[in-house]
Amino acid sequence: MENIKSYVQQHKDRFINELIELLKIPSVSADAAYSQDVINTSEAVKISLEKAGCDFVEICDTPGYPIVYGEKIIDPALPTVLVYGHYDVQPADPMELWTSPPFEPVIKKTDIHPEGAIFARGACDDKGQMYMHVKALEYMVQSNTLPCNVKFMIEGEEEVGSKSLSWFVERNQEKLKNDVILISDTGMISNQQPSITTGLRGLSYVEVEVTGPNRDLHSGLYGGAVANPINVLAKMIASLHDEDNHITIPGFYDNVQELSLEERAEMAKAPFNLENYKKALDLNDVYGEKGYVTNERNSIRPTLDVNGIWGGYTGEGAKTVIASKAFAKISMRLVPNQDWEQITELFTKHFMSIAPAGVTVKVKPHHGGQGYVTPIDSIGYKAANMAYTETFGVPAIPVRSGGSIPIVALFEKELKSKTILMGFGLDSDAIHSPNEHFGIFNYLKGIETIPLFYKYFVELSK
Ligand code: BES
Ligand code: MN
Ligand code: MN
């Protein structure tokens, strides 16, 4: 498909500008202040799918934010690819750490992206990666090379747990029928070494509240005589890991799928440089579970992390006070066979049980989802690998990622199909962080690679 290369070269400025327009809309799903922007983004996605050549596009209302559905069915006898992506983005804060405003996209060069990267919230996660699929469709329609049917399902609540998508998928099995699900919402090893994500971690996300006295107290008059909820919370959280950084919740590891030494040796072949890793994060050392290396700790092992902790006085100067309450948001990343609902229960039971007398503890589950692993001998995997091999000149390496896209396990359960995770982002793209960006190289390479996936998937399906 030499044509796709020249099509991309010819239209790249427009492709970049269209993405920039989409990135200007602050579709932050977590913050109700942006709800109209989230809805406006769904409209923009709908229009883009129509323009790209879908025969039918609709905005599907849900109990939450709408889902954009589009399709082009060329022959019901041919295979169908279902593309999933999300148009919502993470909150941009802390705003002051952005070198340019998060919703005013600009192109800047970086060491890793010498040809430039688009800096904006959602540039990589997931507007940029989702839009590659829209442009790939445009190319296939314009060049008359679309080899099969295609359906798009783009949601607006991924960053807050995909509740409405679960609702939608359960009710639309027939409409969403497909032979393979294609997602670009993950990363790859580097611009020289593509990889295909073969696993995602599950997630259990909870919020805890520790209450001591019924009001904030003078820390001199009462200090030492009553439980300080912040002290207690810190101690409780600290006790959730032992000195080897194993998680201490009873039963937590019971169902964890252990990898064989062969599988771990295979994993260790993926290029990874610990010194560069530390340097990129300004760390003097890495940290984690004893017995596992960095690339295992962040992919095949479950974790528990505090994502936020607050309480008491954090304003300017000093205020002598014992707060009535302390809070924390805690996430547990899970691996295959761990059930997120069971883990949430185990956490809750354990956390309540370690509360000392003098405080009361509440645990509020937020959301979660199961992990996912996919084999590398499927038609979908092979097609993806052939596509990457052609555009990058080297085969892709299978990699299990530490991130979560909980909906992927649900797709398998409800729609009975495998998902292929063709990500084009890099870890250094700062998703969820200030200064998120997406390389122009990655964006255009994605648009180039995706049509080849279709081509090889259809060929291998024959
Ligand atoms: N696209 C990410 C997940 C991801 C990124 C997976 C990179 C693998 C590599 C997704 O948008 C995300 O942020 N997911 C959340 C979970 C969700 C339930 C909020 C996550 O992983 O924290
Ligand atoms: Mn994402
Ligand atoms: Mn995300």
Tab-separated table of C-alpha atoms and ligand atoms in Angstrom:
chain	number	residue	atom	x	y	z
A	1	MET	CA	0.000	0.000	0.000
A	2	GLU	CA	2.503	2.650	-1.101
A	3	ASN	CA	-0.457	4.991	-1.625
A	4	ILE	CA	-1.207	5.476	2.028
A	5	LYS	CA	2.261	6.954	2.544
A	6	SER	CA	1.733	9.532	-0.170
A	7	TYR	CA	-1.844	10.199	0.966
A	8	VAL	CA	-0.553	10.949	4.462
A	9	GLN	CA	2.239	13.170	3.101
A	10	GLN	CA	-0.229	15.064	0.966
A	11	HIS	CA	-2.814	15.601	3.707
A	12	LYS	CA	-0.717	15.722	6.854
A	13	ASP	CA	-1.195	19.413	7.577
A	14	ARG	CA	-4.946	19.021	7.424
A	15	PHE	CA	-4.766	15.859	9.583
A	16	ILE	CA	-2.807	17.769	12.204
A	17	ASN	CA	-5.090	20.796	12.090
A	18	GLU	CA	-8.226	18.699	12.434
A	19	LEU	CA	-6.799	16.997	15.499
A	20	ILE	CA	-5.822	20.351	16.949
A	21	GLU	CA	-9.434	21.547	16.601
A	22	LEU	CA	-10.662	18.469	18.460
A	23	LEU	CA	-8.096	19.002	21.219
A	24	LYS	CA	-9.310	22.549	21.800
A	25	ILE	CA	-12.551	21.257	23.322
A	26	PRO	CA	-11.952	20.518	27.021
A	27	SER	CA	-13.858	17.227	27.270
A	28	VAL	CA	-12.992	16.480	30.896
A	29	SER	CA	-15.421	13.761	31.941
A	30	ALA	CA	-14.517	13.848	35.641
A	31	ASP	CA	-15.586	17.458	36.164
A	32	ALA	CA	-19.238	18.438	35.697
A	33	ALA	CA	-18.167	21.997	34.872
A	34	TYR	CA	-17.108	20.662	31.458
A	35	SER	CA	-20.232	18.653	30.672
A	36	GLN	CA	-21.269	20.834	27.721
A	37	ASP	CA	-17.765	20.511	26.284
A	38	VAL	CA	-17.912	16.741	26.587
A	39	ILE	CA	-21.200	16.741	24.694
A	40	ASN	CA	-19.825	19.134	22.073
A	41	THR	CA	-16.906	16.801	21.536
A	42	SER	CA	-19.247	13.924	20.793
A	43	GLU	CA	-20.826	16.101	18.083
A	44	ALA	CA	-17.416	16.880	16.611
A	45	VAL	CA	-16.529	13.192	16.539
A	46	LYS	CA	-19.827	12.402	14.832
A	47	ILE	CA	-19.176	14.962	12.098
A	48	SER	CA	-15.639	13.646	11.585
A	49	LEU	CA	-16.923	10.102	11.070
A	50	GLU	CA	-19.502	11.296	8.563
A	51	LYS	CA	-16.865	13.224	6.654
A	52	ALA	CA	-14.479	10.273	6.699
A	53	GLY	CA	-17.053	8.132	4.929
A	54	CYS	CA	-19.233	6.269	7.405
A	55	ASP	CA	-22.655	5.522	5.898
A	56	PHE	CA	-24.407	5.841	9.174
A	57	VAL	CA	-23.440	7.765	12.292
A	58	GLU	CA	-25.488	8.423	15.403
A	59	ILE	CA	-25.082	9.848	18.845
A	60	CYS	CA	-26.398	7.277	21.277
A	61	ASP	CA	-27.754	8.672	24.498
A	62	THR	CA	-26.913	6.820	27.681
A	63	PRO	CA	-27.488	7.490	31.388
A	64	GLY	CA	-24.182	9.400	31.199
A	65	TYR	CA	-22.242	10.909	28.314
A	66	PRO	CA	-23.200	9.904	24.762
A	67	ILE	CA	-21.511	7.234	22.711
A	68	VAL	CA	-20.752	7.994	19.081
A	69	TYR	CA	-21.552	5.040	16.862
A	70	GLY	CA	-20.678	4.914	13.184
A	71	GLU	CA	-20.469	2.244	10.546
A	72	LYS	CA	-19.672	1.473	6.972
A	73	ILE	CA	-20.975	-1.913	5.956
A	74	ILE	CA	-19.753	-2.839	2.494
A	75	ASP	CA	-20.754	-6.511	2.459
A	76	PRO	CA	-22.306	-8.430	5.368
A	77	ALA	CA	-20.408	-11.522	4.242
A	78	LEU	CA	-17.058	-9.829	4.915
A	79	PRO	CA	-15.414	-9.526	8.338
A	80	THR	CA	-16.211	-6.564	10.573
A	81	VAL	CA	-13.674	-4.534	12.543
A	82	LEU	CA	-15.028	-2.672	15.573
A	83	VAL	CA	-12.935	0.361	16.485
A	84	TYR	CA	-13.174	1.581	20.064
A	85	GLY	CA	-11.755	4.800	21.451
A	86	HIS	CA	-12.619	7.577	23.875
A	87	TYR	CA	-13.144	11.283	23.326
A	88	ASP	CA	-13.078	12.253	27.001
A	89	VAL	CA	-9.847	13.352	28.665
A	90	GLN	CA	-8.332	13.537	32.130
A	91	PRO	CA	-8.520	16.774	34.108
A	92	ALA	CA	-5.626	19.059	33.189
A	93	ASP	CA	-4.571	20.111	36.655
A	94	PRO	CA	-2.157	21.062	38.092
A	95	MET	CA	-2.515	23.808	35.481
A	96	GLU	CA	0.547	25.760	36.596
A	97	LEU	CA	2.861	22.935	35.534
A	98	TRP	CA	1.863	23.164	31.869
A	99	THR	CA	4.341	25.027	29.688
A	100	SER	CA	1.459	25.953	27.356
A	101	PRO	CA	-2.278	25.886	28.142
A	102	PRO	CA	-3.707	22.319	28.013
A	103	PHE	CA	-6.548	23.202	25.628
A	104	GLU	CA	-4.545	25.458	23.317
A	105	PRO	CA	-2.610	22.834	21.362
A	106	VAL	CA	0.848	23.753	20.101
A	107	ILE	CA	3.523	21.805	18.263
A	108	LYS	CA	6.888	21.666	20.004
A	109	LYS	CA	10.032	19.670	19.344
A	110	THR	CA	11.400	17.360	22.026
A	111	ASP	CA	14.453	15.069	22.219
A	112	ILE	CA	12.260	12.055	21.593
A	113	HIS	CA	10.097	13.824	19.010
A	114	PRO	CA	12.545	15.826	16.862
A	115	GLU	CA	9.864	16.290	14.196
A	116	GLY	CA	7.524	17.792	16.763
A	117	ALA	CA	4.727	16.725	19.049
A	118	ILE	CA	1.289	18.185	19.703
A	119	PHE	CA	1.048	19.352	23.308
A	120	ALA	CA	-2.484	19.276	24.730
A	121	ARG	CA	-4.555	17.321	27.211
A	122	GLY	CA	-5.854	14.271	25.309
A	123	ALA	CA	-3.291	14.564	22.503
A	124	CYS	CA	-2.215	10.962	23.054
A	125	ASP	CA	-4.915	9.694	25.458
A	126	ASP	CA	-7.019	9.261	23.481
A	127	LYS	CA	-8.150	11.890	21.000
A	128	GLY	CA	-4.992	11.678	18.888
A	129	GLN	CA	-4.944	7.913	18.822
A	130	MET	CA	-8.680	7.656	18.228
A	131	TYR	CA	-8.514	10.177	15.385
A	132	MET	CA	-5.845	8.119	13.580
A	133	HIS	CA	-8.611	5.601	12.968
A	134	VAL	CA	-10.927	8.242	11.550
A	135	LYS	CA	-8.215	9.372	9.132
A	136	ALA	CA	-7.312	5.781	8.241
A	137	LEU	CA	-10.963	5.249	7.313
A	138	GLU	CA	-10.915	8.421	5.240
A	139	TYR	CA	-7.969	7.055	3.296
A	140	MET	CA	-9.531	3.636	2.736
A	141	VAL	CA	-12.798	5.176	1.556
A	142	GLN	CA	-11.093	7.739	-0.710
A	143	SER	CA	-8.808	5.142	-2.253
A	144	ASN	CA	-11.491	2.483	-2.468
A	145	THR	CA	-9.380	0.074	-0.432
A	146	LEU	CA	-11.606	-0.585	2.563
A	147	PRO	CA	-11.507	-4.396	2.498
A	148	CYS	CA	-14.240	-5.147	5.082
A	149	ASN	CA	-16.939	-3.655	7.246
A	150	VAL	CA	-16.105	-1.208	9.956
A	151	LYS	CA	-17.929	-0.003	13.052
A	152	PHE	CA	-16.859	2.784	15.390
A	153	MET	CA	-17.807	3.112	19.022
A	154	ILE	CA	-16.284	6.183	20.658
A	155	GLU	CA	-17.217	6.859	24.263
A	156	GLY	CA	-16.979	9.819	26.609
A	157	GLU	CA	-16.553	8.210	30.013
A	158	GLU	CA	-13.426	6.074	29.763
A	159	GLU	CA	-11.482	8.183	32.205
A	160	VAL	CA	-14.204	7.797	34.806
A	161	GLY	CA	-14.864	4.077	34.531
A	162	SER	CA	-16.959	3.519	31.357
A	163	LYS	CA	-20.196	2.954	33.244
A	164	SER	CA	-22.455	3.975	30.388
A	165	LEU	CA	-20.463	1.944	27.909
A	166	SER	CA	-21.114	-1.243	29.888
A	167	TRP	CA	-24.783	-0.333	29.846
A	168	PHE	CA	-24.638	0.273	26.088
A	169	VAL	CA	-22.712	-2.891	25.224
A	170	GLU	CA	-25.070	-5.095	27.210
A	171	ARG	CA	-28.017	-3.656	25.280
A	172	ASN	CA	-26.512	-3.620	21.777
A	173	GLN	CA	-24.858	-6.960	21.201
A	174	GLU	CA	-26.309	-7.390	17.725
A	175	LYS	CA	-25.449	-3.886	16.560
A	176	LEU	CA	-21.872	-4.250	17.830
A	177	LYS	CA	-21.301	-7.698	16.358
A	178	ASN	CA	-17.766	-7.922	15.006
A	179	ASP	CA	-14.857	-10.207	14.222
A	180	VAL	CA	-12.195	-8.226	15.995
A	181	ILE	CA	-12.011	-5.120	18.167
A	182	LEU	CA	-9.278	-2.640	17.358
A	183	ILE	CA	-8.105	-0.082	19.914
A	184	SER	CA	-5.345	2.502	19.923
A	185	ASP	CA	-5.263	3.648	23.536
A	186	THR	CA	-1.976	2.170	24.721
A	187	GLY	CA	1.689	2.713	23.941
A	188	MET	CA	4.662	1.130	22.225
A	189	ILE	CA	8.287	0.689	23.263
A	190	SER	CA	9.823	3.412	21.091
A	191	ASN	CA	9.569	4.992	17.675
A	192	GLN	CA	12.177	2.499	16.469
A	193	GLN	CA	10.665	-0.527	18.177
A	194	PRO	CA	6.917	-1.044	17.868
A	195	SER	CA	5.125	-3.304	20.322
A	196	ILE	CA	1.650	-4.732	20.658
A	197	THR	CA	-0.006	-4.668	24.047
A	198	THR	CA	-1.038	-8.196	24.987
A	199	GLY	CA	-2.202	-7.505	28.505
A	200	LEU	CA	-3.799	-4.840	30.645
A	201	ARG	CA	-4.129	-4.755	34.381
A	202	GLY	CA	-7.462	-4.743	36.145
A	203	LEU	CA	-8.382	-2.092	38.641
A	204	SER	CA	-10.128	-1.615	41.949
A	205	TYR	CA	-10.474	2.001	43.005
A	206	VAL	CA	-11.678	2.941	46.478
A	207	GLU	CA	-11.925	5.981	48.690
A	208	VAL	CA	-11.425	5.744	52.442
A	209	GLU	CA	-12.516	8.069	55.209
A	210	VAL	CA	-11.193	8.004	58.769
A	211	THR	CA	-13.136	9.935	61.386
A	212	GLY	CA	-11.883	10.735	64.862
A	213	PRO	CA	-13.436	13.453	67.022
A	214	ASN	CA	-16.701	15.053	65.913
A	215	ARG	CA	-14.994	18.405	65.196
A	216	ASP	CA	-11.560	19.795	64.435
A	217	LEU	CA	-9.706	20.242	67.741
A	218	HIS	CA	-6.951	22.391	69.212
A	219	SER	CA	-3.880	20.221	68.784
A	220	GLY	CA	-2.432	21.420	72.080
A	221	LEU	CA	-5.494	20.962	74.225
A	222	TYR	CA	-6.365	17.565	72.791
A	223	GLY	CA	-3.116	16.391	71.149
A	224	GLY	CA	-1.958	13.061	72.553
A	225	ALA	CA	-5.290	12.259	74.146
A	226	VAL	CA	-7.421	11.437	71.089
A	227	ALA	CA	-6.726	9.576	67.873
A	228	ASN	CA	-5.566	11.909	65.113
A	229	PRO	CA	-7.318	10.625	61.957
A	230	ILE	CA	-4.451	11.761	59.727
A	231	ASN	CA	-1.819	9.984	61.838
A	232	VAL	CA	-4.010	6.895	61.939
A	233	LEU	CA	-4.706	6.917	58.207
A	234	ALA	CA	-1.000	7.264	57.434
A	235	LYS	CA	-0.201	4.315	59.687
A	236	MET	CA	-2.979	2.179	58.249
A	237	ILE	CA	-1.843	2.918	54.704
A	238	ALA	CA	1.789	2.228	55.562
A	239	SER	CA	0.807	-1.181	56.933
A	240	LEU	CA	-0.672	-2.242	53.588
A	241	HIS	CA	2.843	-3.126	52.347
A	242	ASP	CA	5.439	-5.173	54.201
A	243	GLU	CA	9.208	-4.598	54.121
A	244	ASP	CA	9.468	-6.536	50.850
A	245	ASN	CA	6.739	-4.370	49.334
A	246	HIS	CA	4.290	-7.217	49.219
A	247	ILE	CA	0.707	-6.212	49.835
A	248	THR	CA	-0.483	-7.396	53.260
A	249	ILE	CA	-4.209	-7.747	52.589
A	250	PRO	CA	-5.065	-11.388	53.408
A	251	GLY	CA	-6.021	-13.297	50.250
A	252	PHE	CA	-4.831	-10.525	47.939
A	253	TYR	CA	-2.466	-12.772	45.976
A	254	ASP	CA	-4.601	-15.936	46.077
A	255	ASN	CA	-5.659	-15.899	42.431
A	256	VAL	CA	-2.687	-14.098	40.942
A	257	GLN	CA	-1.535	-15.797	37.779
A	258	GLU	CA	2.192	-16.442	38.223
A	259	LEU	CA	4.304	-16.441	35.103
A	260	SER	CA	6.676	-19.294	34.383
A	261	LEU	CA	10.404	-18.649	34.350
A	262	GLU	CA	10.319	-19.115	30.573
A	263	GLU	CA	7.651	-16.456	30.225
A	264	ARG	CA	9.629	-14.104	32.435
A	265	ALA	CA	12.780	-14.762	30.413
A	266	GLU	CA	10.806	-13.942	27.269
A	267	MET	CA	9.631	-10.673	28.827
A	268	ALA	CA	13.183	-9.741	29.748
A	269	LYS	CA	14.123	-9.730	26.056
A	270	ALA	CA	12.161	-6.545	25.404
A	271	PRO	CA	14.552	-3.612	25.222
A	272	PHE	CA	14.692	-1.749	28.511
A	273	ASN	CA	17.372	0.432	30.020
A	274	LEU	CA	17.103	0.980	33.752
A	275	GLU	CA	19.508	3.924	33.756
A	276	ASN	CA	17.486	5.767	31.124
A	277	TYR	CA	14.309	4.918	32.981
A	278	LYS	CA	15.645	6.465	36.181
A	279	LYS	CA	17.050	9.436	34.339
A	280	ALA	CA	13.767	10.175	32.599
A	281	LEU	CA	12.067	10.384	35.996
A	282	ASP	CA	14.929	12.026	37.919
A	283	LEU	CA	15.097	9.100	40.312
A	284	ASN	CA	18.169	7.873	42.127
A	285	ASP	CA	16.677	4.397	42.293
A	286	VAL	CA	13.604	2.376	41.442
A	287	TYR	CA	11.379	0.851	44.093
A	288	GLY	CA	9.007	-2.069	44.299
A	289	GLU	CA	8.142	-5.623	45.116
A	290	LYS	CA	11.063	-7.817	46.061
A	291	GLY	CA	11.822	-10.616	43.623
A	292	TYR	CA	10.654	-8.772	40.511
A	293	VAL	CA	12.309	-6.369	38.096
A	294	THR	CA	10.862	-3.036	37.000
A	295	ASN	CA	9.192	-4.349	33.855
A	296	GLU	CA	7.493	-7.072	35.882
A	297	ARG	CA	6.508	-4.809	38.747
A	298	ASN	CA	4.635	-2.528	36.385
A	299	SER	CA	2.848	-5.156	34.328
A	300	ILE	CA	2.460	-8.711	35.609
A	301	ARG	CA	2.299	-7.887	39.332
A	302	PRO	CA	-0.603	-6.367	41.244
A	303	THR	CA	-0.087	-3.112	43.126
A	304	LEU	CA	-1.676	-0.813	45.670
A	305	ASP	CA	-1.135	2.941	45.493
A	306	VAL	CA	-2.502	6.010	47.187
A	307	ASN	CA	-3.592	8.426	44.469
A	308	GLY	CA	-4.507	11.269	46.764
A	309	ILE	CA	-4.602	11.971	50.483
A	310	TRP	CA	-6.023	14.923	52.333
A	311	GLY	CA	-7.303	16.291	55.587
A	312	GLY	CA	-6.527	18.977	58.128
A	313	TYR	CA	-4.952	22.314	57.431
A	314	THR	CA	-2.985	22.746	54.206
A	315	GLY	CA	-3.270	26.488	53.762
A	316	GLU	CA	-0.549	29.079	54.232
A	317	GLY	CA	1.289	29.315	57.508
A	318	ALA	CA	0.618	27.075	60.489
A	319	LYS	CA	-2.655	26.221	62.140
A	320	THR	CA	-2.526	24.008	65.205
A	321	VAL	CA	-5.338	21.563	64.663
A	322	ILE	CA	-6.304	17.914	64.886
A	323	ALA	CA	-8.687	17.301	62.029
A	324	SER	CA	-11.915	15.447	62.528
A	325	LYS	CA	-11.461	13.510	59.277
A	326	ALA	CA	-8.797	12.218	56.908
A	327	PHE	CA	-9.291	10.811	53.416
A	328	ALA	CA	-7.437	8.895	50.747
A	329	LYS	CA	-8.099	7.577	47.262
A	330	ILE	CA	-6.485	4.206	46.687
A	331	SER	CA	-6.101	2.193	43.505
A	332	MET	CA	-5.171	-1.430	43.189
A	333	ARG	CA	-3.905	-2.608	39.813
A	334	LEU	CA	-4.815	-6.230	39.303
A	335	VAL	CA	-3.552	-9.022	37.121
A	336	PRO	CA	-5.390	-11.809	35.298
A	337	ASN	CA	-7.540	-14.085	37.471
A	338	GLN	CA	-7.867	-11.519	40.240
A	339	ASP	CA	-11.495	-10.480	40.412
A	340	TRP	CA	-11.861	-6.769	41.047
A	341	GLU	CA	-15.055	-7.071	43.041
A	342	GLN	CA	-13.538	-9.718	45.293
A	343	ILE	CA	-10.413	-7.619	45.778
A	344	THR	CA	-12.551	-4.622	46.673
A	345	GLU	CA	-14.233	-6.760	49.327
A	346	LEU	CA	-10.935	-8.083	50.667
A	347	PHE	CA	-9.587	-4.556	50.885
A	348	THR	CA	-12.674	-3.270	52.659
A	349	LYS	CA	-12.708	-6.088	55.199
A	350	HIS	CA	-9.012	-5.747	55.934
A	351	PHE	CA	-8.983	-1.968	56.099
A	352	MET	CA	-11.876	-1.901	58.559
A	353	SER	CA	-10.188	-4.595	60.631
A	354	ILE	CA	-6.948	-2.656	61.106
A	355	ALA	CA	-8.668	0.516	62.325
A	356	PRO	CA	-7.648	1.210	65.923
A	357	ALA	CA	-10.178	2.043	68.618
A	358	GLY	CA	-10.834	5.763	68.636
A	359	VAL	CA	-11.659	6.159	64.940
A	360	THR	CA	-14.351	4.980	62.574
A	361	VAL	CA	-13.531	4.006	59.015
A	362	LYS	CA	-15.592	4.061	55.841
A	363	VAL	CA	-14.584	2.512	52.531
A	364	LYS	CA	-16.378	3.625	49.406
A	365	PRO	CA	-15.739	1.606	46.232
A	366	HIS	CA	-15.489	3.806	43.114
A	367	HIS	CA	-15.090	1.635	40.053
A	368	GLY	CA	-13.039	-1.170	38.698
A	369	GLY	CA	-12.617	-3.779	36.046
A	370	GLN	CA	-10.894	-7.020	35.208
A	371	GLY	CA	-7.462	-7.405	33.669
A	372	TYR	CA	-6.911	-8.803	30.217
A	373	VAL	CA	-4.451	-10.972	28.331
A	374	THR	CA	-4.600	-11.910	24.695
A	375	PRO	CA	-2.721	-14.643	22.807
A	376	ILE	CA	-0.195	-13.847	20.112
A	377	ASP	CA	-1.279	-16.574	17.691
A	378	SER	CA	-4.639	-15.019	16.765
A	379	ILE	CA	-5.366	-13.674	13.299
A	380	GLY	CA	-5.771	-10.219	14.773
A	381	TYR	CA	-2.373	-10.263	16.462
A	382	LYS	CA	-0.684	-11.585	13.338
A	383	ALA	CA	-2.348	-8.944	11.172
A	384	ALA	CA	-1.264	-6.200	13.557
A	385	ASN	CA	2.276	-7.508	13.602
A	386	MET	CA	2.399	-7.660	9.794
A	387	ALA	CA	1.150	-4.088	9.633
A	388	TYR	CA	3.781	-2.783	12.079
A	389	THR	CA	6.509	-4.792	10.390
A	390	GLU	CA	5.689	-3.123	7.108
A	391	THR	CA	5.592	0.457	8.365
A	392	PHE	CA	8.413	0.289	10.942
A	393	GLY	CA	10.669	-2.191	9.174
A	394	VAL	CA	10.910	-4.412	12.265
A	395	PRO	CA	8.419	-6.812	13.847
A	396	ALA	CA	6.475	-5.719	16.920
A	397	ILE	CA	7.246	-7.147	20.353
A	398	PRO	CA	4.380	-8.369	22.552
A	399	VAL	CA	4.259	-6.413	25.816
A	400	ARG	CA	1.974	-6.567	28.823
A	401	SER	CA	1.041	-3.094	29.950
A	402	GLY	CA	0.429	-1.856	33.463
A	403	GLY	CA	-2.451	0.406	32.502
A	404	SER	CA	-6.112	-0.493	32.490
A	405	ILE	CA	-8.893	-0.332	29.956
A	406	PRO	CA	-11.488	-2.212	31.988
A	407	ILE	CA	-13.961	-2.307	29.147
A	408	VAL	CA	-11.765	-4.684	27.149
A	409	ALA	CA	-12.559	-7.654	29.413
A	410	LEU	CA	-16.226	-6.764	29.166
A	411	PHE	CA	-16.043	-6.730	25.356
A	412	GLU	CA	-14.733	-10.270	25.434
A	413	LYS	CA	-17.489	-11.379	27.790
A	414	GLU	CA	-20.398	-9.640	26.061
A	415	LEU	CA	-19.327	-9.534	22.419
A	416	LYS	CA	-17.206	-12.697	22.431
A	417	SER	CA	-14.399	-11.136	20.487
A	418	LYS	CA	-10.733	-10.464	21.006
A	419	THR	CA	-9.281	-7.003	21.216
A	420	ILE	CA	-6.090	-5.976	19.456
A	421	LEU	CA	-4.330	-3.117	21.205
A	422	MET	CA	-2.410	-1.214	18.546
A	423	GLY	CA	-1.037	1.697	20.511
A	424	PHE	CA	1.229	4.393	19.092
A	425	GLY	CA	1.914	6.450	22.213
A	426	LEU	CA	5.149	6.496	24.200
A	427	ASP	CA	5.517	6.334	27.981
A	428	SER	CA	7.241	9.698	27.788
A	429	ASP	CA	4.152	11.302	26.226
A	430	ALA	CA	3.007	12.233	29.743
A	431	ILE	CA	-0.568	10.985	29.569
A	432	HIS	CA	-2.550	12.048	32.654
A	433	SER	CA	0.338	14.404	33.515
A	434	PRO	CA	0.991	18.052	32.747
A	435	ASN	CA	2.376	18.614	29.224
A	436	GLU	CA	0.785	15.563	27.629
A	437	HIS	CA	1.817	15.321	23.995
A	438	PHE	CA	1.648	13.040	20.973
A	439	GLY	CA	4.413	12.830	18.386
A	440	ILE	CA	3.584	13.909	14.851
A	441	PHE	CA	5.625	10.893	13.735
A	442	ASN	CA	3.453	8.610	15.892
A	443	TYR	CA	0.209	10.168	14.714
A	444	LEU	CA	1.072	9.846	11.028
A	445	LYS	CA	2.621	6.386	11.464
A	446	GLY	CA	-0.586	5.254	13.113
A	447	ILE	CA	-2.655	6.494	10.195
A	448	GLU	CA	-0.277	4.631	7.872
A	449	THR	CA	-0.295	1.380	9.824
A	450	ILE	CA	-4.016	0.991	10.515
A	451	PRO	CA	-5.158	0.365	6.892
A	452	LEU	CA	-2.559	-2.412	6.692
A	453	PHE	CA	-4.130	-4.066	9.709
A	454	TYR	CA	-7.448	-4.161	7.846
A	455	LYS	CA	-5.780	-5.534	4.750
A	456	TYR	CA	-3.947	-8.347	6.535
A	457	PHE	CA	-6.821	-9.146	8.858
A	458	VAL	CA	-9.100	-9.732	5.894
A	459	GLU	CA	-6.453	-11.712	4.018
A	460	LEU	CA	-5.762	-13.962	6.999
A	461	SER	CA	-9.500	-14.420	7.657
A	462	LYS	CA	-10.084	-15.958	4.226
B	1	BES	N1	-5.414	4.793	27.780
B	1	BES	C1	-5.377	4.612	29.188
B	1	BES	C2	-4.874	3.259	29.607
B	1	BES	C3	-3.506	2.842	29.143
B	1	BES	C4	-2.518	3.765	28.832
B	1	BES	C5	-3.218	1.508	29.050
B	1	BES	C6	-1.277	3.348	28.401
B	1	BES	C7	-1.974	1.099	28.651
B	1	BES	C8	-0.999	2.014	28.312
B	1	BES	C9	-6.764	4.854	29.738
B	1	BES	O1	-7.327	6.029	29.228
B	1	BES	C10	-6.682	5.027	31.214
B	1	BES	O2	-6.143	6.008	31.647
B	1	BES	N2	-7.247	4.107	31.982
B	1	BES	C11	-7.333	4.259	33.397
B	1	BES	C12	-8.394	3.391	33.966
B	1	BES	C13	-9.773	3.999	33.937
B	1	BES	C14	-10.778	3.053	34.557
B	1	BES	C15	-9.819	5.323	34.640
B	1	BES	C16	-6.041	3.872	34.050
B	1	BES	O3	-5.321	2.987	33.582
B	1	BES	O4	-5.749	4.488	35.078
B	2	MN	MN	-7.106	6.163	27.229
B	3	MN	MN	-6.423	7.742	30.365
